[in-house]
Amino acid sequence: MTLATEHDAAAGPALGGGSRLLRRILNERSLIIKIIWAALLFVLLVSPMIPIIYQGFLDKALYEQGANYTLKNFTDLFGDPEFADAMLNTLYIAVLGTLFSTSIGFLAALFLDRFALPFQRTLRLLFLSPMFLSSLILAFAWSMMYSPTGFIALALQDAIGLGLPNLNSLGGITLLAGVSAAPISYIYFSSAMMNIPNTLELAARAAGATPLQAIRSVVVPLLMPSLLYCLMLNFVLKLDLLAVPLVLGVPARIEVLSTYLYDKGLTSARVDYGLVSAAAIVMLLLVQFFVYAQKFILGDTRKYNTIGGKAGRQTLIPMGMWGWVIAAVMFVYCMLTAILPCMFLILRSFTSFLSPYMPISEVLTLDNFRLVFGYQDYINSIYNTLIIAIGGGALAVLITFISTIVAYRSPNLLRSFTEQTAFIPKAIPGLVVGIGIFYATVIIPGSGFLRGSLLILVIAYVIRYFPTGFASVSPPFQQISTDLEKAVRVSGGSEWRSYIAVTFPLLRPALFSCFLLYFVQFFKEYAAASFLFGPNTAVIGTTMLQLNVMGNYGPVAALSAITLALTLPIAILIHYKKREA
């Protein structure tokens, strides 16, 4: 194969060159391999949706004989009062939680990236800390501190006779949902805000505007694309929320769409697969609608890219004493929403019982950790989580690396197809991934061995987080010139040899960051595992949920502390690596 022929293949098919493309497919083995890989990737990433849609229109479980097509599952679903309440509650939380998280994220980006504040780097890391934590851990921490029987609520009641507002309510769920998503809003606003040159504000100031007037008239209009993106993204995240309503809502019998699915599909004495599938389809359609509405409103998101050519260095606006006031308010917010709850959770893991009415010195113990490390099922859940996070993360990086090669070293049509395929799971909720993979193992011949194995969890996790990994590797991959790869091929090496000898070493830092990202996400994941784990394949998240149902809060706190110890250092490392980049 000549270099000219390979260059032709990389350049993409010309208009009207259908026969030419066919000859390439027949003559070039490498292109055939890439097409097969792209097809397999598509099948993998859409696999959760197909069996769910199929089951939703059957009157029996899809593994039973004699099933007929029907719409009864949907009529039963929309006639179920519990589903109607769950939908209303979901929309309530999604709308108000989105407004809260978007507003907090915008203010944080404004204060931390536009104003000169004391301890700015520390405040930024503290504000982003909820993003490093599993929402399940954050929900447990808030529940143990701020619920009606929580430590802080009881302490305030005892000290001043006033308690806190009821956290086990729609308002409490909405508040925590907003807090947990605020760092994501900050990231989008921060990236866009740092790309707005100060000269525009200075021009407004020269025209007589105050600093706040300049921000309102210049910065805010330029942030509209990020604002629309944040609103859509936050809304989708609230639809997919499970941990917070499961921990805070179930005790108060408040159900949302995700907990409805969890209850009907997992904890019910007799699972109605048709009803569960119909509910999953509704959830899937809701998420798909808002994801594609976001794309329609924003158009080509690349025009909002925050990484450009040369730009002037941003000059922070000095705030004087007001800077200290803003910094103090942000510090209190961060302490109340993330730092203190996590510290309390760690303290709770070292006590048999924690109450403001009892001295801590009298309840200190290591029994929770002895219980965790003395019970084989709990130990297995830690081992399983580590195996999935390390082994599954490595497998996900390999799949991501090959997929980026297929996407960016292929003809234009194949590149576009692979890029679009890579982001399909972004619109599939975690619970739907779990249900769909479970159904797929039922209907695909020979796949029964996957049920109850760690491999099926790895498959579900890879599907769920592949868009994140692909998005982290793609930009640095596209920065690598093809000249060095061509040099290897001129010297007699094959195309794939050039990727191993040249592309992989140059991409190693990005792939390492991608692995760390997968590791943290796989370690925190529990929603997709809820429908897939077996007696010997429980993970930390599913074990904590089971312990919480039984009221064993000490072991829950101990497992949470173990999770924090294993994931927080890596998450902070990822944060600083990205800031340096």
XYZ file of C-alpha atoms in Angstrom:
581
model
C 0.000 0.000 0.000
C 1.526 3.339 -1.052
C 1.559 6.489 0.984
C -0.520 8.218 -1.689
C -3.199 5.548 -1.369
C -3.241 5.920 2.417
C -3.435 9.681 2.130
C -6.413 9.281 -0.186
C -8.137 7.065 2.388
C -7.579 9.599 5.169
C -8.824 12.474 3.049
C -12.347 11.057 2.797
C -14.568 10.260 -0.156
C -15.111 12.912 -2.784
C -18.609 13.958 -3.750
C -20.065 11.449 -6.169
C -17.225 9.020 -5.488
C -19.363 6.105 -4.333
C -17.550 3.562 -6.521
C -14.201 4.978 -5.415
C -15.162 4.539 -1.752
C -16.289 0.976 -2.499
C -12.882 0.193 -4.040
C -11.195 1.567 -0.929
C -13.333 -0.637 1.286
C -12.490 -3.696 -0.788
C -8.783 -2.913 -1.131
C -7.841 -1.512 2.249
C -7.943 -3.832 5.223
C -7.367 -0.996 7.680
C -10.479 0.850 6.554
C -12.529 -2.347 6.837
C -11.286 -2.822 10.410
C -12.295 0.764 11.239
C -15.758 0.306 9.735
C -16.264 -2.915 11.722
C -15.102 -1.193 14.926
C -17.453 1.759 14.347
C -20.349 -0.644 13.780
C -19.531 -2.632 16.937
C -19.241 0.599 18.951
C -22.661 1.677 17.702
C -24.196 -1.670 18.667
C -22.578 -1.482 22.121
C -23.722 2.053 22.888
C -27.316 1.660 21.677
C -27.741 -1.827 23.174
C -29.508 -0.612 26.352
C -32.289 1.096 24.406
C -33.371 -1.627 21.977
C -34.574 -4.356 24.420
C -36.324 -1.775 26.606
C -38.290 -0.431 23.646
C -39.080 -3.994 22.547
C -40.265 -5.040 26.032
C -42.383 -1.912 26.354
C -44.688 -3.122 23.596
C -45.046 -6.761 24.730
C -47.823 -8.171 26.931
C -45.431 -10.662 28.566
C -41.834 -10.726 29.696
C -39.618 -10.838 26.612
C -38.162 -14.215 27.609
C -41.637 -15.855 27.696
C -43.178 -17.656 24.746
C -46.291 -16.376 22.976
C -45.835 -12.665 23.718
C -47.991 -10.285 21.646
C -47.602 -6.606 20.815
C -49.693 -4.236 22.921
C -50.053 -0.669 24.160
C -51.485 -1.805 27.474
C -48.206 -1.162 29.307
C -48.457 2.543 28.498
C -52.167 2.804 29.322
C -51.487 1.095 32.673
C -48.542 3.409 33.294
C -50.402 6.643 32.583
C -53.361 5.376 34.585
C -51.197 4.709 37.650
C -51.646 7.497 40.258
C -48.158 6.765 41.622
C -46.639 7.450 38.209
C -48.566 10.718 37.875
C -47.290 11.865 41.293
C -43.749 10.778 40.399
C -43.851 12.769 37.156
C -45.117 15.912 38.880
C -42.488 15.605 41.611
C -39.770 15.025 39.002
C -40.751 18.134 37.041
C -40.931 20.191 40.256
C -37.426 19.145 41.293
C -36.067 19.498 37.751
C -37.371 23.049 37.239
C -36.543 24.532 40.654
C -33.323 22.535 41.068
C -32.142 23.712 37.635
C -32.823 27.353 38.488
C -30.974 26.977 41.790
C -27.889 25.166 40.454
C -27.613 27.472 37.419
C -27.870 30.614 39.558
C -25.319 29.400 42.104
C -22.947 28.274 39.337
C -23.178 31.655 37.596
C -22.522 33.613 40.800
C -19.576 31.361 41.670
C -18.042 31.856 38.208
C -18.563 35.598 38.498
C -16.947 35.844 41.931
C -14.112 33.344 41.390
C -13.130 34.224 37.821
C -14.022 37.907 37.455
C -13.345 39.424 40.888
C -10.129 39.440 42.930
C -10.920 37.502 46.109
C -8.637 36.339 48.907
C -7.850 32.579 48.912
C -9.283 32.328 45.398
C -7.729 28.938 44.458
C -8.815 27.375 47.756
C -12.369 28.664 47.372
C -12.509 27.321 43.822
C -11.469 23.838 44.961
C -13.930 23.906 47.887
C -16.781 24.942 45.616
C -15.992 22.169 43.140
C -15.744 19.507 45.866
C -19.355 18.181 45.477
C -18.437 17.235 41.896
C -15.731 14.927 43.267
C -18.186 13.163 45.578
C -20.742 10.512 44.830
C -24.211 12.035 45.064
C -25.063 8.999 47.193
C -22.434 9.959 49.788
C -23.567 13.579 49.743
C -27.176 12.480 50.301
C -26.173 10.269 53.254
C -24.121 13.102 54.767
C -26.912 15.645 54.463
C -29.443 13.200 55.845
C -27.325 12.452 58.921
C -26.774 16.175 59.581
C -29.794 18.150 58.409
C -32.772 15.752 58.425
C -35.365 16.165 61.231
C -33.466 13.578 63.317
C -30.044 14.743 62.104
C -27.271 15.969 64.369
C -27.467 19.691 63.482
C -31.281 19.783 63.528
C -31.374 18.221 66.999
C -28.543 20.439 68.266
C -30.344 23.613 67.148
C -33.604 22.375 68.618
C -31.862 21.783 71.938
C -29.906 25.062 71.916
C -32.452 27.633 70.706
C -35.685 25.704 70.461
C -35.815 26.009 66.669
C -35.081 23.221 64.237
C -34.290 23.239 60.549
C -36.818 23.076 57.698
C -37.764 19.496 56.902
C -35.060 18.081 54.605
C -37.187 15.012 53.824
C -39.423 17.018 51.511
C -39.619 18.150 47.908
C -37.905 21.367 48.937
C -35.064 19.498 50.658
C -34.542 17.157 47.690
C -34.566 20.144 45.318
C -32.027 22.016 47.447
C -29.553 19.141 47.562
C -30.103 18.402 43.856
C -29.192 22.013 43.118
C -26.125 21.984 45.370
C -24.761 18.770 43.855
C -25.075 20.141 40.279
C -23.863 23.712 40.972
C -20.157 22.865 40.315
C -21.034 21.609 36.823
C -22.781 24.906 36.092
C -19.727 26.744 37.401
C -17.429 24.888 34.986
C -19.438 25.931 31.922
C -19.812 29.545 33.036
C -16.161 29.745 34.111
C -14.818 28.525 30.772
C -16.941 31.007 28.844
C -16.326 33.878 31.261
C -12.545 33.517 31.129
C -12.735 33.780 27.335
C -14.472 37.178 27.402
C -11.802 39.895 27.047
C -11.676 42.550 29.747
C -11.469 45.277 27.115
C -15.237 45.102 26.628
C -15.867 45.762 30.309
C -13.214 48.482 30.390
C -14.955 50.204 27.478
C -18.249 50.105 29.400
C -16.492 51.447 32.505
C -14.971 54.260 30.425
C -18.487 55.151 29.291
C -19.490 55.640 32.931
C -20.841 52.198 33.890
C -20.216 50.781 37.355
C -18.510 47.354 37.623
C -21.871 45.634 38.172
C -23.484 47.545 35.298
C -20.595 46.523 33.029
C -21.070 42.875 33.964
C -24.835 43.061 33.439
C -24.601 44.810 30.063
C -21.479 43.097 28.652
C -20.675 39.787 30.367
C -24.175 38.385 30.874
C -25.299 38.719 27.201
C -22.088 37.017 26.038
C -22.794 34.125 28.410
C -26.173 33.310 26.877
C -24.928 30.176 25.047
C -23.475 28.834 28.310
C -26.664 29.775 30.137
C -28.838 27.832 27.687
C -26.461 24.873 27.791
C -26.456 24.865 31.610
C -30.229 25.034 31.831
C -30.654 22.063 29.501
C -27.849 20.028 31.082
C -29.053 20.646 34.631
C -32.612 19.732 33.702
C -31.432 16.415 32.239
C -29.318 15.717 35.343
C -32.344 16.250 37.589
C -34.424 13.809 35.532
C -31.726 11.156 36.037
C -31.306 11.843 39.766
C -31.641 8.736 41.961
C -29.497 8.952 45.110
C -30.977 12.138 46.592
C -34.696 11.222 46.245
C -33.890 7.643 47.301
C -32.220 8.709 50.559
C -34.294 11.813 51.369
C -37.584 11.123 49.610
C -38.344 7.478 50.384
C -38.651 8.034 54.191
C -41.253 10.724 53.440
C -42.921 8.598 50.716
C -41.979 11.111 48.032
C -41.495 9.379 44.703
C -39.896 10.666 41.513
C -39.512 9.008 38.135
C -36.144 7.412 38.983
C -37.324 5.981 42.320
C -40.537 4.782 40.633
C -38.371 2.777 38.238
C -36.174 1.579 41.101
C -39.160 0.465 43.162
C -41.176 -1.200 40.385
C -38.180 -2.841 38.756
C -36.053 -3.879 41.726
C -37.758 -3.899 45.104
C -41.246 -4.964 44.032
C -42.302 -8.485 45.043
C -43.461 -9.165 41.472
C -41.801 -7.134 38.729
C -44.073 -6.008 35.904
C -41.501 -5.872 33.109
C -43.880 -4.213 30.663
C -44.726 -1.401 33.088
C -41.069 -0.897 34.029
C -40.081 -0.744 30.351
C -42.858 1.723 29.566
C -41.678 3.985 32.414
C -38.072 3.641 31.224
C -39.137 4.616 27.681
C -40.880 7.731 29.040
C -37.740 8.661 30.979
C -35.571 7.985 27.939
C -37.784 10.119 25.695
C -37.758 12.990 28.189
C -33.971 12.988 28.400
C -33.568 12.566 24.626
C -35.949 15.464 24.005
C -33.990 17.896 26.167
C -30.597 16.737 24.883
C -31.621 17.307 21.269
C -33.479 20.510 22.150
C -30.182 21.742 23.571
C -28.411 20.880 20.295
C -31.157 22.577 18.262
C -31.025 25.782 20.308
C -27.238 26.023 20.394
C -26.472 24.674 16.934
C -22.805 23.775 16.428
C -21.328 23.862 19.941
C -17.806 24.229 18.538
C -18.478 27.916 17.910
C -18.650 28.300 21.718
C -15.248 26.625 22.228
C -13.377 28.344 25.050
C -9.917 27.370 23.760
C -8.866 29.776 21.076
C -5.788 31.520 19.803
C -3.923 34.292 21.545
C -5.967 36.179 24.097
C -5.218 38.929 26.511
C -4.563 37.992 30.098
C -7.630 38.459 32.246
C -7.422 41.216 34.846
C -9.498 40.522 37.949
C -11.627 43.349 39.291
C -10.403 44.453 42.750
C -13.153 44.362 45.366
C -11.440 45.740 48.472
C -13.255 44.857 51.684
C -16.198 43.500 49.697
C -13.853 40.822 48.416
C -13.385 39.538 51.964
C -17.144 39.569 52.544
C -17.821 37.605 49.340
C -15.018 35.145 50.180
C -16.468 34.617 53.664
C -19.967 33.958 52.277
C -18.587 31.469 49.755
C -16.524 29.727 52.420
C -19.585 29.324 54.655
C -21.605 27.990 51.698
C -18.914 25.435 50.840
C -18.535 24.353 54.453
C -22.270 23.881 55.019
C -23.002 22.100 51.735
C -20.020 19.758 51.297
C -17.075 19.981 53.678
C -18.835 19.740 57.057
C -21.255 17.000 55.916
C -18.351 14.876 54.677
C -16.328 15.513 57.831
C -19.394 14.574 59.855
C -19.787 11.385 57.813
C -16.182 10.459 58.563
C -16.722 11.199 62.265
C -19.896 9.100 62.213
C -17.900 6.179 60.840
C -15.825 6.199 64.049
C -18.803 6.253 66.431
C -21.431 3.763 67.454
C -24.059 6.497 67.681
C -23.825 10.238 67.224
C -26.139 12.624 69.014
C -25.818 16.151 70.439
C -27.163 14.722 73.702
C -24.188 12.418 74.205
C -20.449 13.257 74.462
C -18.539 12.039 71.420
C -15.775 10.594 73.606
C -18.237 8.029 74.992
C -19.270 6.643 71.582
C -15.933 6.510 69.754
C -15.311 3.063 68.289
C -13.801 1.148 65.380
C -16.698 -1.296 65.330
C -18.097 0.051 62.055
C -14.843 -0.663 60.256
C -14.505 -4.005 62.039
C -17.993 -4.876 60.795
C -17.173 -3.815 57.235
C -13.860 -5.678 57.136
C -15.208 -8.603 59.121
C -18.138 -9.397 56.858
C -17.132 -11.052 53.606
C -19.946 -9.551 51.531
C -18.855 -6.028 52.471
C -15.214 -6.823 51.693
C -16.289 -8.283 48.356
C -18.158 -5.093 47.490
C -14.931 -3.099 48.031
C -12.885 -5.591 45.993
C -15.500 -5.617 43.233
C -15.532 -1.835 43.087
C -11.731 -1.681 42.863
C -11.624 -4.386 40.183
C -14.270 -2.604 38.116
C -12.675 0.826 38.597
C -9.138 -0.363 37.720
C -9.772 -3.158 35.213
C -12.902 -1.595 33.726
C -11.207 1.799 33.582
C -8.234 0.313 31.677
C -10.582 -1.462 29.233
C -12.570 1.759 28.755
C -9.355 3.673 27.961
C -8.382 1.066 25.350
C -11.827 1.281 23.721
C -11.643 5.079 23.838
C -8.164 5.137 22.249
C -9.174 2.882 19.357
C -12.421 4.830 18.884
C -10.559 8.144 18.608
C -8.299 6.592 15.955
C -11.376 5.447 14.025
C -12.993 8.861 14.447
C -10.040 11.082 13.480
C -7.985 8.916 11.119
C -10.829 7.885 8.807
C -12.808 9.267 5.878
C -15.182 12.091 6.737
C -18.334 9.972 6.655
C -16.922 7.401 9.082
C -15.529 10.151 11.290
C -18.912 11.846 11.565
C -20.665 8.539 12.263
C -18.208 7.604 15.041
C -18.373 11.036 16.665
C -22.174 10.968 16.724
C -22.171 7.403 18.056
C -19.762 8.277 20.883
C -22.218 10.702 22.468
C -25.365 8.560 22.249
C -25.154 7.396 25.922
C -25.212 11.013 27.087
C -28.976 10.855 26.567
C -29.460 7.479 28.298
C -30.097 7.642 32.086
C -28.053 5.338 34.311
C -31.066 3.342 35.448
C -32.125 2.809 31.836
C -28.629 1.548 30.993
C -28.895 -1.039 33.779
C -32.383 -2.199 32.802
C -31.509 -2.331 29.103
C -28.316 -4.345 29.590
C -30.206 -6.793 31.815
C -32.896 -7.280 29.168
C -30.255 -7.637 26.452
C -28.650 -10.584 28.266
C -32.070 -12.242 28.360
C -32.805 -12.071 24.635
C -29.294 -12.437 23.129
C -28.430 -16.139 22.772
C -25.354 -17.217 24.686
C -25.151 -14.073 26.826
C -26.595 -15.630 29.968
C -23.120 -16.071 31.445
C -22.907 -12.276 31.814
C -25.760 -12.078 34.317
C -24.470 -11.746 37.853
C -20.873 -11.189 36.694
C -18.509 -8.247 37.090
C -18.148 -8.078 33.322
C -21.745 -7.001 32.860
C -21.161 -4.142 35.318
C -18.046 -3.110 33.390
C -20.048 -3.108 30.137
C -22.776 -0.956 31.704
C -20.241 1.486 33.185
C -18.322 1.802 29.910
C -21.555 2.581 28.058
C -22.637 5.118 30.671
C -19.376 7.079 30.809
C -17.940 6.582 27.328
C -18.982 10.112 26.181
C -16.988 11.607 29.078
C -13.852 9.623 28.258
C -14.127 10.221 24.514
C -14.584 13.964 25.056
C -11.465 14.109 27.270
C -9.198 12.302 24.741
C -10.503 13.791 21.487
C -9.061 17.353 21.778
C -5.444 16.278 22.521
C -5.718 13.540 19.866
C -6.697 16.097 17.223
C -3.684 18.222 18.143
C -1.321 15.408 17.045
C -0.143 15.908 13.473
C -0.253 12.971 11.084
C 3.265 13.761 9.796
C 5.020 11.507 12.319
C 2.593 8.673 11.592
C 3.333 9.066 7.879
C 7.067 8.897 8.610
C 6.602 5.473 10.222
C 4.633 4.254 7.231
C 7.226 5.594 4.746
C 9.822 3.600 6.704
C 7.841 0.418 6.070
C 5.639 0.303 9.186
C 1.929 -0.430 8.948
C -0.752 2.125 9.727
C -1.575 0.532 13.090
C 2.131 0.265 13.885
C 2.353 4.052 13.480
C -0.430 4.514 16.021
C 1.359 2.309 18.558
C 4.838 3.770 17.945
C 3.915 7.451 17.610
C 0.340 8.339 18.562
C 0.097 6.308 21.758
C 3.282 7.744 23.399
C 2.259 11.301 22.501
C -1.238 10.710 23.854
C -0.086 8.937 27.039
C -0.712 11.924 29.412
C -4.250 12.375 28.039
C -4.925 8.634 28.290
C -3.670 8.622 31.888
C -6.032 11.486 32.752
C -8.805 9.597 30.950
C -8.103 6.516 33.074
C -8.254 8.559 36.293
C -11.540 10.042 35.127
C -12.988 6.601 34.416
C -11.647 5.307 37.752
C -13.444 7.984 39.783
C -16.692 7.682 37.810
C -16.712 3.867 37.970
C -15.974 3.957 41.695
C -18.907 6.309 42.346
C -21.439 4.629 40.050
C -24.339 2.712 41.563
C -27.453 3.494 39.460
C -26.569 1.248 36.510
C -25.403 -1.473 38.928
C -28.723 -1.524 40.806
C -30.351 -3.787 38.199
C -27.263 -5.845 37.359
C -25.404 -6.872 40.504
C -25.746 -10.393 41.901
C -25.084 -11.980 45.304
C -21.318 -11.977 44.658
C -21.018 -8.839 42.539
C -22.337 -6.065 44.770
C -20.396 -2.788 44.665
C -19.929 -0.190 47.376
C -22.848 1.943 46.153
C -25.398 -0.884 46.100
C -24.148 -2.158 49.481
C -24.600 1.300 51.023
C -28.142 1.490 49.677
C -29.008 -1.884 51.213
C -27.453 -0.918 54.554
C -29.338 2.377 54.539
C -32.656 0.552 54.031
C -31.852 -1.601 57.080
C -30.905 1.469 59.156
C -27.239 0.458 59.554
C -25.867 3.986 59.360
C -22.509 3.204 60.971
C -21.363 0.788 58.216
C -22.812 3.193 55.622
C -20.596 5.944 57.041
C -17.584 3.598 57.142
C -18.021 2.613 53.466
C -18.488 6.280 52.586
C -15.230 7.155 54.366
C -13.424 4.374 52.481
C -14.815 5.679 49.183
C -13.708 9.237 49.983
C -10.211 8.049 50.918
C -9.846 6.147 47.642
C -11.364 8.652 45.215
C -10.860 12.192 46.546
C -7.052 12.334 46.037
C -7.471 11.140 42.447
C -10.319 13.573 41.810
C -8.252 16.498 43.130
C -5.318 15.374 40.961
C -7.596 15.391 37.895
C -8.772 18.891 38.807
C -5.252 20.316 39.046
C -4.122 18.529 35.881
C -7.006 20.112 33.985
C -6.275 23.540 35.466
C -2.619 23.223 34.385
C -3.687 22.177 30.906
